[in-house]
Amino acid sequence: MNDDDDGTAPADLWTTVDALWKWLEADQPVGGREGLLLRMLKLSEEVGEVSEAVIGVTGQNPRKGVTHTWDDVEAELCDVVITALVALRTLTPQAREVFGRHLERVARRSLGTPGT
């Protein structure tokens, strides 16, 4: 699951998401409904790390000063996206289709398309 030489994402995002999901499922310390809920809560942790990085890059904590870079913010945002996609895959094996349909609805609603 290496990145391409140009730093872009792997060729097939959903294959990688599925592989990450399988890896997490194989070593899940808590299963069932509780495990599902904990996987969803992981999103809050990752969003908190984005907040921490933004506060750190802008030096908003006077006690700590500047502690992060915008590259750190980018990486934390990527972690949010990955965690969300794996959480969606946890809910349904049809994550790719569910996400695709939802993205189309959001794009239609936001960008508008003829006949909608």
JSON list of C-alpha atoms in Angstrom, two decimals, residues 35-85:
[
{"chain": "A", "resi": 35, "resn": "GLY", "atom": "CA", "xyz": [-16.76, -2.27, 18.62]},
{"chain": "A", "resi": 36, "resn": "LEU", "atom": "CA", "xyz": [-18.86, -0.61, 15.93]},
{"chain": "A", "resi": 37, "resn": "LEU", "atom": "CA", "xyz": [-19.57, 2.37, 18.16]},
{"chain": "A", "resi": 38, "resn": "LEU", "atom": "CA", "xyz": [-15.91, 2.68, 19.11]},
{"chain": "A", "resi": 39, "resn": "ARG", "atom": "CA", "xyz": [-14.95, 2.70, 15.43]},
{"chain": "A", "resi": 40, "resn": "MET", "atom": "CA", "xyz": [-17.39, 5.58, 14.89]},
{"chain": "A", "resi": 41, "resn": "LEU", "atom": "CA", "xyz": [-15.97, 7.45, 17.89]},
{"chain": "A", "resi": 42, "resn": "LYS", "atom": "CA", "xyz": [-12.51, 7.22, 16.37]},
{"chain": "A", "resi": 43, "resn": "LEU", "atom": "CA", "xyz": [-13.70, 9.94, 13.99]},
{"chain": "A", "resi": 44, "resn": "SER", "atom": "CA", "xyz": [-14.05, 12.39, 16.89]},
{"chain": "A", "resi": 45, "resn": "GLU", "atom": "CA", "xyz": [-10.51, 11.66, 17.96]},
{"chain": "A", "resi": 46, "resn": "GLU", "atom": "CA", "xyz": [-9.19, 12.35, 14.47]},
{"chain": "A", "resi": 47, "resn": "VAL", "atom": "CA", "xyz": [-11.19, 15.58, 14.13]},
{"chain": "A", "resi": 48, "resn": "GLY", "atom": "CA", "xyz": [-9.75, 16.66, 17.47]},
{"chain": "A", "resi": 49, "resn": "GLU", "atom": "CA", "xyz": [-6.27, 16.12, 16.07]},
{"chain": "A", "resi": 50, "resn": "VAL", "atom": "CA", "xyz": [-7.14, 18.44, 13.15]},
{"chain": "A", "resi": 51, "resn": "SER", "atom": "CA", "xyz": [-8.21, 21.07, 15.68]},
{"chain": "A", "resi": 52, "resn": "GLU", "atom": "CA", "xyz": [-5.01, 20.60, 17.65]},
{"chain": "A", "resi": 53, "resn": "ALA", "atom": "CA", "xyz": [-2.92, 21.00, 14.50]},
{"chain": "A", "resi": 54, "resn": "VAL", "atom": "CA", "xyz": [-4.79, 24.17, 13.44]},
{"chain": "A", "resi": 55, "resn": "ILE", "atom": "CA", "xyz": [-4.34, 25.66, 16.90]},
{"chain": "A", "resi": 56, "resn": "GLY", "atom": "CA", "xyz": [-0.68, 24.65, 16.76]},
{"chain": "A", "resi": 57, "resn": "VAL", "atom": "CA", "xyz": [-0.03, 26.12, 13.31]},
{"chain": "A", "resi": 58, "resn": "THR", "atom": "CA", "xyz": [-1.64, 29.42, 14.25]},
{"chain": "A", "resi": 59, "resn": "GLY", "atom": "CA", "xyz": [0.04, 29.61, 17.66]},
{"chain": "A", "resi": 60, "resn": "GLN", "atom": "CA", "xyz": [-3.28, 30.06, 19.44]},
{"chain": "A", "resi": 61, "resn": "ASN", "atom": "CA", "xyz": [-2.04, 28.43, 22.64]},
{"chain": "A", "resi": 62, "resn": "PRO", "atom": "CA", "xyz": [0.21, 31.09, 24.19]},
{"chain": "A", "resi": 63, "resn": "ARG", "atom": "CA", "xyz": [1.77, 28.54, 26.51]},
{"chain": "A", "resi": 64, "resn": "LYS", "atom": "CA", "xyz": [2.92, 26.36, 23.60]},
{"chain": "A", "resi": 65, "resn": "GLY", "atom": "CA", "xyz": [3.28, 28.79, 20.69]},
{"chain": "A", "resi": 66, "resn": "VAL", "atom": "CA", "xyz": [3.59, 27.43, 17.14]},
{"chain": "A", "resi": 67, "resn": "THR", "atom": "CA", "xyz": [3.80, 23.64, 17.34]},
{"chain": "A", "resi": 68, "resn": "HIS", "atom": "CA", "xyz": [2.52, 22.43, 13.96]},
{"chain": "A", "resi": 69, "resn": "THR", "atom": "CA", "xyz": [2.74, 23.15, 10.24]},
{"chain": "A", "resi": 70, "resn": "TRP", "atom": "CA", "xyz": [0.10, 23.27, 7.53]},
{"chain": "A", "resi": 71, "resn": "ASP", "atom": "CA", "xyz": [1.53, 19.93, 6.38]},
{"chain": "A", "resi": 72, "resn": "ASP", "atom": "CA", "xyz": [0.49, 18.56, 9.78]},
{"chain": "A", "resi": 73, "resn": "VAL", "atom": "CA", "xyz": [-3.04, 19.90, 9.23]},
{"chain": "A", "resi": 74, "resn": "GLU", "atom": "CA", "xyz": [-3.16, 18.23, 5.80]},
{"chain": "A", "resi": 75, "resn": "ALA", "atom": "CA", "xyz": [-2.04, 14.92, 7.28]},
{"chain": "A", "resi": 76, "resn": "GLU", "atom": "CA", "xyz": [-4.63, 15.11, 10.05]},
{"chain": "A", "resi": 77, "resn": "LEU", "atom": "CA", "xyz": [-7.38, 15.89, 7.53]},
{"chain": "A", "resi": 78, "resn": "CYS", "atom": "CA", "xyz": [-6.30, 12.85, 5.53]},
{"chain": "A", "resi": 79, "resn": "ASP", "atom": "CA", "xyz": [-6.56, 10.76, 8.70]},
{"chain": "A", "resi": 80, "resn": "VAL", "atom": "CA", "xyz": [-10.15, 12.02, 9.15]},
{"chain": "A", "resi": 81, "resn": "VAL", "atom": "CA", "xyz": [-11.04, 11.00, 5.60]},
{"chain": "A", "resi": 82, "resn": "ILE", "atom": "CA", "xyz": [-9.43, 7.56, 5.94]},
{"chain": "A", "resi": 83, "resn": "THR", "atom": "CA", "xyz": [-11.11, 6.96, 9.30]},
{"chain": "A", "resi": 84, "resn": "ALA", "atom": "CA", "xyz": [-14.49, 8.00, 7.89]},
{"chain": "A", "resi": 85, "resn": "LEU", "atom": "CA", "xyz": [-14.15, 5.71, 4.87]}
]
